[in-house]
mmCIF file of C-alpha atoms and ligand atoms in Angstrom:
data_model
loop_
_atom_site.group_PDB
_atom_site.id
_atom_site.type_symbol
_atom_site.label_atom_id
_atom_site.label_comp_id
_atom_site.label_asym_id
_atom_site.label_seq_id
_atom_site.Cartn_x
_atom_site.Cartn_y
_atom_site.Cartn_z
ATOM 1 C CA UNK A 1 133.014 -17.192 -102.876
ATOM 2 C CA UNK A 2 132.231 -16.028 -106.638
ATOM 3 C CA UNK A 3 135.737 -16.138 -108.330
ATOM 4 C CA UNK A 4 136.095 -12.828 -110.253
ATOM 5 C CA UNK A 5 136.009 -13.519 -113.801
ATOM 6 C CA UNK A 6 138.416 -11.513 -115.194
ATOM 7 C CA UNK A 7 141.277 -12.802 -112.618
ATOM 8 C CA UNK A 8 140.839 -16.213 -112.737
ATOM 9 C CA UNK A 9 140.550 -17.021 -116.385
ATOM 10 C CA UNK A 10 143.216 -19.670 -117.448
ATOM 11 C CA UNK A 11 145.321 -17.005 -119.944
ATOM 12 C CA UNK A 12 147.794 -17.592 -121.673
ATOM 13 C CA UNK A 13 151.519 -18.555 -119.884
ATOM 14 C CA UNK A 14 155.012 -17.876 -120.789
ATOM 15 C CA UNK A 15 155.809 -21.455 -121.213
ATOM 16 C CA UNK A 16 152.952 -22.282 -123.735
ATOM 17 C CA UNK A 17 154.101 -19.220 -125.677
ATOM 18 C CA UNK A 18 157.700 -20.589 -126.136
ATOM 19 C CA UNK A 19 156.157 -24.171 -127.114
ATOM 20 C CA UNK A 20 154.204 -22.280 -129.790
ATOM 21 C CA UNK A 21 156.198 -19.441 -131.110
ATOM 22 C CA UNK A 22 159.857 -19.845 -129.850
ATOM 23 C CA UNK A 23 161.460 -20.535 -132.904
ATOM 24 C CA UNK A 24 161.572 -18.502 -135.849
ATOM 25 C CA UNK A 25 159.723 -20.802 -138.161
ATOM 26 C CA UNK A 26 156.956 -21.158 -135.760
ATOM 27 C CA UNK A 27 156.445 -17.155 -135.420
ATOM 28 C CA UNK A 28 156.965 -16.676 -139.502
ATOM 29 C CA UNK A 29 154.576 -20.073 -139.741
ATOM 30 C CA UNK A 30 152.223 -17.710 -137.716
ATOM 31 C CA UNK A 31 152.894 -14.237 -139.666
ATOM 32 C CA UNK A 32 152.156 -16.051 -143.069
ATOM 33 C CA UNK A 33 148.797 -17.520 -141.916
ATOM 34 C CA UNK A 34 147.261 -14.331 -140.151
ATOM 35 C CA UNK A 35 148.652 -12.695 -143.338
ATOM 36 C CA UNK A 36 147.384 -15.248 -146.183
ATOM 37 C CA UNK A 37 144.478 -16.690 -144.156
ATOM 38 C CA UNK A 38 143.439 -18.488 -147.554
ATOM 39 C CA UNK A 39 146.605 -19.031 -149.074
ATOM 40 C CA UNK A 40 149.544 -17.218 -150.258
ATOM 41 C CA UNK A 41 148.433 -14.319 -153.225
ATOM 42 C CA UNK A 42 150.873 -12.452 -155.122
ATOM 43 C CA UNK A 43 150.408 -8.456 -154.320
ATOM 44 C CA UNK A 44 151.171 -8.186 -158.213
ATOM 45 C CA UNK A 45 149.561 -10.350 -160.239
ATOM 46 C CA UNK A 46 147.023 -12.660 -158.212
ATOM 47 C CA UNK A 47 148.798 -15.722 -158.568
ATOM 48 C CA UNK A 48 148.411 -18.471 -156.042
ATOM 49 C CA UNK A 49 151.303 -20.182 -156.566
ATOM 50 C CA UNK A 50 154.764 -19.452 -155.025
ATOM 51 C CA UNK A 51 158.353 -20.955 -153.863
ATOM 52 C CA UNK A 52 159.467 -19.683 -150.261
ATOM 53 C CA UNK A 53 163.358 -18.066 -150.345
ATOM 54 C CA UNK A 54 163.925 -18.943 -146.779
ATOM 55 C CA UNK A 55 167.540 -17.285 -146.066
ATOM 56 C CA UNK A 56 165.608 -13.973 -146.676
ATOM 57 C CA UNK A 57 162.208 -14.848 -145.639
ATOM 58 C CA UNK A 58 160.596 -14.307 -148.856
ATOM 59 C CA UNK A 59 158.134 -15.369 -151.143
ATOM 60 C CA UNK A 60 158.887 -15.483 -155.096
ATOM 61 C CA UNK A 61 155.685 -15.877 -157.211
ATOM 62 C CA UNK A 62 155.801 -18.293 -160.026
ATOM 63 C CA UNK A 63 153.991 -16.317 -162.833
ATOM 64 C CA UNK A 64 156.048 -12.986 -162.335
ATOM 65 C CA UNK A 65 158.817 -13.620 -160.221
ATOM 66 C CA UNK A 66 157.836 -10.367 -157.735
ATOM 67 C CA UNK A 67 159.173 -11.704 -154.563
ATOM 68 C CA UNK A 68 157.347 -10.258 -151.208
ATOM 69 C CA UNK A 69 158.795 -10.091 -147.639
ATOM 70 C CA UNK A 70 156.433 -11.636 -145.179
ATOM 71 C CA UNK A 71 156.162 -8.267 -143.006
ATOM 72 C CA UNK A 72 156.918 -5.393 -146.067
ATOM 73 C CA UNK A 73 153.461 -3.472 -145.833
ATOM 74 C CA UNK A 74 152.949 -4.198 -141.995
ATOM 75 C CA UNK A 75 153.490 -3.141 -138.591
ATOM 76 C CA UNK A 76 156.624 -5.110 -138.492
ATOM 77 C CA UNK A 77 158.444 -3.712 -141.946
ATOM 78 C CA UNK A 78 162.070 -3.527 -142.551
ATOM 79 C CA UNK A 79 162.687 -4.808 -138.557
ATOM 80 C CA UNK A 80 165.934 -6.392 -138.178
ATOM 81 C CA UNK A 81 164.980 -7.924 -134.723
ATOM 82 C CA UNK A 82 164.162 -11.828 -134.309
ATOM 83 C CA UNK A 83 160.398 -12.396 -134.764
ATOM 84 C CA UNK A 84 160.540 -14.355 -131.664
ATOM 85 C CA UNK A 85 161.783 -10.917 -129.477
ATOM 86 C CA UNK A 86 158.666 -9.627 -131.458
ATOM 87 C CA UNK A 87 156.268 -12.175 -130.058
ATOM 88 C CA UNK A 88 157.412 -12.150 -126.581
ATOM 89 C CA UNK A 89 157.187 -8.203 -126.329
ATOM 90 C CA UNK A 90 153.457 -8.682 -127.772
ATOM 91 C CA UNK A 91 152.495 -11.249 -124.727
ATOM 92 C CA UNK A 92 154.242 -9.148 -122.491
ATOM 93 C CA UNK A 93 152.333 -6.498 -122.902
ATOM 94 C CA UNK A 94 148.960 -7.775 -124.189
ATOM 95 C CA UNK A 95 149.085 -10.229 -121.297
ATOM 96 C CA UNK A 96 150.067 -7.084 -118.497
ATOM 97 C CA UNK A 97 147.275 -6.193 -116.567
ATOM 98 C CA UNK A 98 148.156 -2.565 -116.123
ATOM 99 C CA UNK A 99 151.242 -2.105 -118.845
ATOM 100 C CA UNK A 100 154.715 -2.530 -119.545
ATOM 101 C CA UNK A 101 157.022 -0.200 -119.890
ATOM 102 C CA UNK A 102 159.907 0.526 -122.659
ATOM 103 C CA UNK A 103 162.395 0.093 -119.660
ATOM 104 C CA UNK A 104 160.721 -2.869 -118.602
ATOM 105 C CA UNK A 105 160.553 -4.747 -122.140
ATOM 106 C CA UNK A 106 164.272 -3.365 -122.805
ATOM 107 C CA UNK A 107 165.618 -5.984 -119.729
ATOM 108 C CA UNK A 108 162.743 -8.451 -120.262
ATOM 109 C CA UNK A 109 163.804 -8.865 -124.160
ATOM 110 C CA UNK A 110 167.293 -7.925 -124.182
ATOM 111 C CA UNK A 111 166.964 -5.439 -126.585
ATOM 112 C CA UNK A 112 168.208 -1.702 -126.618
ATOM 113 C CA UNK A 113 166.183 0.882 -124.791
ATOM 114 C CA UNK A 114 165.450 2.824 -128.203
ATOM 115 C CA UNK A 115 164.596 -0.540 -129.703
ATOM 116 C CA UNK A 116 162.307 -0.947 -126.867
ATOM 117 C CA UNK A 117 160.608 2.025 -126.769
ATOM 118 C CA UNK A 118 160.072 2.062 -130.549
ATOM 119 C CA UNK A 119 158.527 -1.822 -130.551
ATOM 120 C CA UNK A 120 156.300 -0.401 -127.673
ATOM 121 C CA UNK A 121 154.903 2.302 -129.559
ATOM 122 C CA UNK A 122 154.622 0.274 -132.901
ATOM 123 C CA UNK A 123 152.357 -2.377 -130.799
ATOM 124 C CA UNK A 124 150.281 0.469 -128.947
ATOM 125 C CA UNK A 125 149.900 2.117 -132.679
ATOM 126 C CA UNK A 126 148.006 -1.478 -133.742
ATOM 127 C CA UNK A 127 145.987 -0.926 -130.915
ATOM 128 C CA UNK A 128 145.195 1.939 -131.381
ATOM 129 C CA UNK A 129 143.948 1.848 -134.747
ATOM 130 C CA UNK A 130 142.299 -1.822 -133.963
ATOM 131 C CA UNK A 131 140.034 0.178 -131.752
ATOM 132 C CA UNK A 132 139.564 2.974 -133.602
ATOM 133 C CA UNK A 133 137.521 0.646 -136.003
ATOM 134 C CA UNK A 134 135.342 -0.684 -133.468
ATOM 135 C CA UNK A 135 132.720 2.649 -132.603
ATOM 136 C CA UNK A 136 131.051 1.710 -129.385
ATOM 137 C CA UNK A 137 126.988 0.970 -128.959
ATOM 138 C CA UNK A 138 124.087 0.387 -126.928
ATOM 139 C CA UNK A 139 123.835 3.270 -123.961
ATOM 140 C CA UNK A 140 127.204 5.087 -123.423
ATOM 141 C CA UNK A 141 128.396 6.799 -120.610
ATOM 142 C CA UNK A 142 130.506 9.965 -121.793
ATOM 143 C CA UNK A 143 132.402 12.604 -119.614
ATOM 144 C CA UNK A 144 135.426 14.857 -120.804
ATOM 145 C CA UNK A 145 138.451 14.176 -119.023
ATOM 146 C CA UNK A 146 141.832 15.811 -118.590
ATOM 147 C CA UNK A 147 145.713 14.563 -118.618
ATOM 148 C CA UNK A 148 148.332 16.383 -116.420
ATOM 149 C CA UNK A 149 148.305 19.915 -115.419
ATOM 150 C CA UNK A 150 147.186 19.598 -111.768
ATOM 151 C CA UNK A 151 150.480 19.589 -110.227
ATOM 152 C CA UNK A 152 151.373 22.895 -112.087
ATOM 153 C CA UNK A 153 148.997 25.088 -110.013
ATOM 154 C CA UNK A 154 146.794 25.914 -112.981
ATOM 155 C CA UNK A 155 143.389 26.192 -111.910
ATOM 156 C CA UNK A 156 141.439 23.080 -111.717
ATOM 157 C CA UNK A 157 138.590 21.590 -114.252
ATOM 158 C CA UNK A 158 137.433 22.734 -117.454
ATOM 159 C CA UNK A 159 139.568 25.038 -119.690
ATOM 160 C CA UNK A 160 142.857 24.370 -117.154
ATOM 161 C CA UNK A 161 146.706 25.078 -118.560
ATOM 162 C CA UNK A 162 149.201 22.343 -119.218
ATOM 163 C CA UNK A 163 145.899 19.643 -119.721
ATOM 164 C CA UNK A 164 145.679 17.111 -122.785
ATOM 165 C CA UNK A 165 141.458 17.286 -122.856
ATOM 166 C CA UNK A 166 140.350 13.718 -123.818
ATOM 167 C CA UNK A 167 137.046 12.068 -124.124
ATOM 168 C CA UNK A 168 136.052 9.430 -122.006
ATOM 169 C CA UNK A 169 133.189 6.990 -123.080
ATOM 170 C CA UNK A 170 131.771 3.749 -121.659
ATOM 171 C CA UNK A 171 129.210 1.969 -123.441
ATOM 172 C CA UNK A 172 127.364 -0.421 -121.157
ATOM 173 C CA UNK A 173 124.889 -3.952 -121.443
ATOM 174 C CA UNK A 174 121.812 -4.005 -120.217
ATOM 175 C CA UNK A 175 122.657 -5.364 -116.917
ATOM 176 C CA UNK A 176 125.038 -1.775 -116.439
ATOM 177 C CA UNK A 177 128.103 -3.282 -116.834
ATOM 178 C CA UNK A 178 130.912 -1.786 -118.814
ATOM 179 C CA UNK A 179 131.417 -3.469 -122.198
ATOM 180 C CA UNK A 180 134.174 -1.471 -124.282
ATOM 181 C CA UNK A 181 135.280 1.689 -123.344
ATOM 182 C CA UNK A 182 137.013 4.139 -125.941
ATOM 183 C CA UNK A 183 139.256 7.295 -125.119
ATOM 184 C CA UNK A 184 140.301 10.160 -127.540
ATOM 185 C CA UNK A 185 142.357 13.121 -127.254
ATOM 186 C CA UNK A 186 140.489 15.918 -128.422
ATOM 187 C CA UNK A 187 141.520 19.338 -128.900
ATOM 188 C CA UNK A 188 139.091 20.894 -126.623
ATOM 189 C CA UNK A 189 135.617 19.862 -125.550
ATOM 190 C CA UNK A 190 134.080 21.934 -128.478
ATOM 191 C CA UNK A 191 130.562 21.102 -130.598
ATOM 192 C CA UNK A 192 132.832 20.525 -133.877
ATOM 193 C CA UNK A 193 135.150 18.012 -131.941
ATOM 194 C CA UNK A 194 132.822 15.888 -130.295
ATOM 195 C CA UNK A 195 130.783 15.631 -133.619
ATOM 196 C CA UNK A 196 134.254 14.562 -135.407
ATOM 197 C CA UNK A 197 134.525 11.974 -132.481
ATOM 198 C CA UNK A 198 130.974 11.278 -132.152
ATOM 199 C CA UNK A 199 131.180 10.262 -136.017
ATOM 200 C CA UNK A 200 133.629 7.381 -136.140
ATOM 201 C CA UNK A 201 133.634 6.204 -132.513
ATOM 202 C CA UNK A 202 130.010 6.132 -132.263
ATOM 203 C CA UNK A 203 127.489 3.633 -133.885
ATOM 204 C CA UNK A 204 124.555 5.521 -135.128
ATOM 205 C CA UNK A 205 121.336 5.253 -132.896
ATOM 206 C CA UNK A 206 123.193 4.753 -130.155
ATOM 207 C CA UNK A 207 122.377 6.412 -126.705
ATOM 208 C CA UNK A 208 124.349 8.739 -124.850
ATOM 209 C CA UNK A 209 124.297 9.740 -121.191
ATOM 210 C CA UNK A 210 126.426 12.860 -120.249
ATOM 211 C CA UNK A 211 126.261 16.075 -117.986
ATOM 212 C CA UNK A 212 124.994 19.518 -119.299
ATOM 213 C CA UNK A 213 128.748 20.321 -120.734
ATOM 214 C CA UNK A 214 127.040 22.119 -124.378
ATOM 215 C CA UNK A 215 129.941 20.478 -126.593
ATOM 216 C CA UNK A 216 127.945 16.834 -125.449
ATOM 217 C CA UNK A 217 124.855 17.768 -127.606
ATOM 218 C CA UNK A 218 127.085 17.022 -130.641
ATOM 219 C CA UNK A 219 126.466 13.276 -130.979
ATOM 220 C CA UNK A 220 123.237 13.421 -131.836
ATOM 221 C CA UNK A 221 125.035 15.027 -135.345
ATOM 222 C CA UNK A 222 126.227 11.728 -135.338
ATOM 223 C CA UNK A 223 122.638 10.099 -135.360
ATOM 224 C CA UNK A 224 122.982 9.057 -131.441
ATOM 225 C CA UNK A 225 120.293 9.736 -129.197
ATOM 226 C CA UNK A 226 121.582 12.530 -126.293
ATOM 227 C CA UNK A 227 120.383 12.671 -122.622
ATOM 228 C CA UNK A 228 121.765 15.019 -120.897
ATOM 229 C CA UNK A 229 121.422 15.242 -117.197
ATOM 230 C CA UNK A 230 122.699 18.634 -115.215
ATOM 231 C CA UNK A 231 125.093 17.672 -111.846
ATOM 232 C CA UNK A 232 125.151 20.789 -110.773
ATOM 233 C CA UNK A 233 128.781 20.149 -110.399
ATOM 234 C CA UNK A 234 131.380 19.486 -107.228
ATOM 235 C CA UNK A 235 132.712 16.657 -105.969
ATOM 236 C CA UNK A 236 128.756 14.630 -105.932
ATOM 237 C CA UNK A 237 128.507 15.041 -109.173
ATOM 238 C CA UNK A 238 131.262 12.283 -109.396
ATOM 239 C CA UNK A 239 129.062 9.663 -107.411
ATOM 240 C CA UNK A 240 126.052 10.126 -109.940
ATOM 241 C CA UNK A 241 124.914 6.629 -110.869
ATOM 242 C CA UNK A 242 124.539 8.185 -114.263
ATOM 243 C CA UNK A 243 128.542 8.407 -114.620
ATOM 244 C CA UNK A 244 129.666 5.598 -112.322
ATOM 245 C CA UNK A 245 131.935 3.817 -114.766
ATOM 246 C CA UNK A 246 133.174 6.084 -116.747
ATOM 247 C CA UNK A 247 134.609 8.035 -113.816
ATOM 248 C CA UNK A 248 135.539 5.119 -112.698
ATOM 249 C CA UNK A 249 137.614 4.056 -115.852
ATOM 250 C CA UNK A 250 139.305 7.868 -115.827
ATOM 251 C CA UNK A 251 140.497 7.046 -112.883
ATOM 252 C CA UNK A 252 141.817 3.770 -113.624
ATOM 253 C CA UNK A 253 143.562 4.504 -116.883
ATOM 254 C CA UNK A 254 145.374 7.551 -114.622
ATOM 255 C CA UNK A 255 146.442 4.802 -112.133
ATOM 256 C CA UNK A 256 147.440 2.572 -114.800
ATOM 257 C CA UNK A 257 149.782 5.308 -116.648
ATOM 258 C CA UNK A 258 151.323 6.761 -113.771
ATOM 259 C CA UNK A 259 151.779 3.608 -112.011
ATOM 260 C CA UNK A 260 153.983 2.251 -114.972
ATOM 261 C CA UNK A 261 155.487 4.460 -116.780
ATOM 262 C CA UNK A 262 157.811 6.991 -115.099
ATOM 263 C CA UNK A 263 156.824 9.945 -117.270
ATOM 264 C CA UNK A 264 155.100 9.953 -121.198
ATOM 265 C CA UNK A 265 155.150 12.098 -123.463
ATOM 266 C CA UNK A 266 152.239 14.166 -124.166
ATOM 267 C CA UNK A 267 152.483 13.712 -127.717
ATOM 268 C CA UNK A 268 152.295 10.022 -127.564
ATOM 269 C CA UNK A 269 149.247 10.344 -124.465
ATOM 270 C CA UNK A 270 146.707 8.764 -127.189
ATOM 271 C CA UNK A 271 148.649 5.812 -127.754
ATOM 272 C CA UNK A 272 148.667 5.262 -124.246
ATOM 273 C CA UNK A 273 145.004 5.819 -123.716
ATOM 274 C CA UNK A 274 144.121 3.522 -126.527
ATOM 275 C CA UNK A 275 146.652 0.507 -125.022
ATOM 276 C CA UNK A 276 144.230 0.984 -121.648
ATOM 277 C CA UNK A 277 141.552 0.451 -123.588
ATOM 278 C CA UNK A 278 142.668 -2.504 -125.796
ATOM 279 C CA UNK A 279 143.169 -4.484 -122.855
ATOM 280 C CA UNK A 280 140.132 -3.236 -121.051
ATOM 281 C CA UNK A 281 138.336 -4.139 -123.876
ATOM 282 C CA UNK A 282 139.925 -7.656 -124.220
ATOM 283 C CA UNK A 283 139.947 -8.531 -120.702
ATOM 284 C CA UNK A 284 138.040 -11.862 -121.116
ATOM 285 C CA UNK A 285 140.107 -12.827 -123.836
ATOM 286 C CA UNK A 286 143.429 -13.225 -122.680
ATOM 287 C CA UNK A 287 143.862 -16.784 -123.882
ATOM 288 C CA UNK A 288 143.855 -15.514 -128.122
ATOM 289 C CA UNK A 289 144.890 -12.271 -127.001
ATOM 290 C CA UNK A 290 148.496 -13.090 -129.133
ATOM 291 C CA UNK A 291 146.750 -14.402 -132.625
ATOM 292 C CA UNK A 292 144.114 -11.399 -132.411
ATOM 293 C CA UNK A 293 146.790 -8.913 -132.160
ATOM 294 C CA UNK A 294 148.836 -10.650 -134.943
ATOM 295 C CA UNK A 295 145.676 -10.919 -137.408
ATOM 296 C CA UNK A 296 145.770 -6.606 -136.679
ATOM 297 C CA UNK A 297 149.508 -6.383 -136.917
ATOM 298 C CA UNK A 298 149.732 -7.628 -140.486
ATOM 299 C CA UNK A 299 147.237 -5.247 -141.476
ATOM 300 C CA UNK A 300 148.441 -2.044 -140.000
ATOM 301 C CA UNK A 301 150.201 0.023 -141.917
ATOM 302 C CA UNK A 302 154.059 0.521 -141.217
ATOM 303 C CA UNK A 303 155.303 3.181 -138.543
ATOM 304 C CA UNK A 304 158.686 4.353 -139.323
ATOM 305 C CA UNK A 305 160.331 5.827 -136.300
ATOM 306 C CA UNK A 306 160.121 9.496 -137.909
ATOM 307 C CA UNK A 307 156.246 9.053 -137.626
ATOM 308 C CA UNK A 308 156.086 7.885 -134.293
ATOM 309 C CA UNK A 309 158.078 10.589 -132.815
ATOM 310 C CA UNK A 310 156.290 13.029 -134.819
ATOM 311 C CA UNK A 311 153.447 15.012 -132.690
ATOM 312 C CA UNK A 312 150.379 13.214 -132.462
ATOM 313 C CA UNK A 313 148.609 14.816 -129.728
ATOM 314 C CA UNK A 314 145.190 14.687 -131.382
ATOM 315 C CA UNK A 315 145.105 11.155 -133.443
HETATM 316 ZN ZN1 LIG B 1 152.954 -12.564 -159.336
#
């Protein structure tokens, strides 16, 4: 029997995590190095050299005295929680195969549910914008997909009530396999949206395999190649081998999202779809999956709590 790949791959366990990061130290030992990969530099003036205030985790240059905080300018700014509750939450849900949820981190942490739910955004945000760096390429599958709505009664498919529309797209190797998928809210399949999204999750010259939905024909404004092929619609439209994976990977993030979270909120829906893909994306990497992340997390911008509530729908 051929051992699947993705299941069996050693990963990375709760017990070497502790060994490595379960003391403050190690995790700010970690921070600082992901940070300063070549050595401490002042933000102000350049300089090299430092002296660490370690009560307040800081770092005092020796030229002009500006002292920085190891996590002001990053995902992590102004936190007041241990580093270490930081570091578990990330392997927890890095490491998940379908998700964690705020609840679920709250007991697994032993941190407040607010706290929870705010950490869990923060780390889908570096996702999120990790990925939104990377545009997909080689031969992409691409379908428009829908969120919610069907248990409303509104009328099924295209153009429905109560539906987040979101782009699906699956770019695959030669063999046909799936390599990286990406998933966007968008704020209706229209020529002008798929062009913005065509633009900066698409690498130019890149080919592009979707039905006859008009909207599609905007990638090639984004210097892809566009083949369009016309399903005719209904339910065998689905089975095309044309669209395969990516209706395979709508269906999957839905499982994954319902099946762990009790309800989302719309608003946040891109977040979500952008965790999916993170770990989709990463799923033969689960053994550097916590250093990656960090390397990100420094260099993401912070996300005070009045920005993450704030309405996001189409990020
Ligand atoms: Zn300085």
């Amino acid at each position: 029997m051929v051992k699947n790949q993705v299941q069996f791959q050693t990963g990375y366990s709760l017990f070497e995590l502790f060994q490595n990061y379960g003391t403050e130290e190690q995790c700010q030992q970690a921070l600082f190095k992901w940070r300063w990969p070549m050595g401490f530099r002042c933000p102000e003036c350049g300089c090299k050299k430092y002296c660490r205030i370690k009560t307040r985790n800081l770092y005092q240059c020796n030229q002009c005295r500006q002292q920085t905080s190891l996590i002001s300018g990053t995902i992590f700014e102004q936190t007041k929680l241990p580093l270490t509750k930081w570091f578990l939450a990330i392997h927890l849900i890095t490491q998940a195969k379908t998700g964690v949820s705020a609840l679920s981190l709250m007991r697994q942490i032993g941190v407040s549910y607010n706290t929870a739910w705010s950490m869990k955004q923060k780390i889908m945000q570096v996702m999120k914008e990790r990925d939104d760096s990377k545009p997909l390429t080689g031969v992409i599958q691409l379908d428009d997909a829908y969120w919610g709505g069907e248990r409303r009664g509104g009328k099924r498919g295209r153009g429905s009530a109560n539906k987040v529309p979101f782009v699906a797209a699956v770019s695959l190797n030669q063999a046909g396999h799936p390599v990286a998928i990406d998933m966007h809210v968008v704020k209706g399949f229209r020529l002008n949206e798929i062009s913005k999204w065509a633009k900066h999750h698409l690498q130019p010259k890149s080919t592009v395999i979707s039905d006859g939905l008009p909207c599609f024909s905007a990638v090639k404004e984004a210097d892809c190649y566009h083949l369009s092929i016309v399903t005719g619609g209904g339910p065998e439209s689905v089975s095309k081998e044309e669209f395969t994976w990516v209706n395979t990977m709508i269906g999957n993030v839905k499982n994954a999202i319902t099946g762990t979270y009790h309800a989302i909120s719309l608003k946040h829906l891109p977040r979500y779809l952008a965790e999916f893909c993170y770990r989709h994306n990463r799923r033969f990497q689960l053994e550097d999956m916590l250093p990656r992340f960090g390397y990100v997390a420094v260099r993401t911008p912070p996300m005070p709590r009045r920005l993450l509530n704030m309405a996001e729908a189409y990020g």
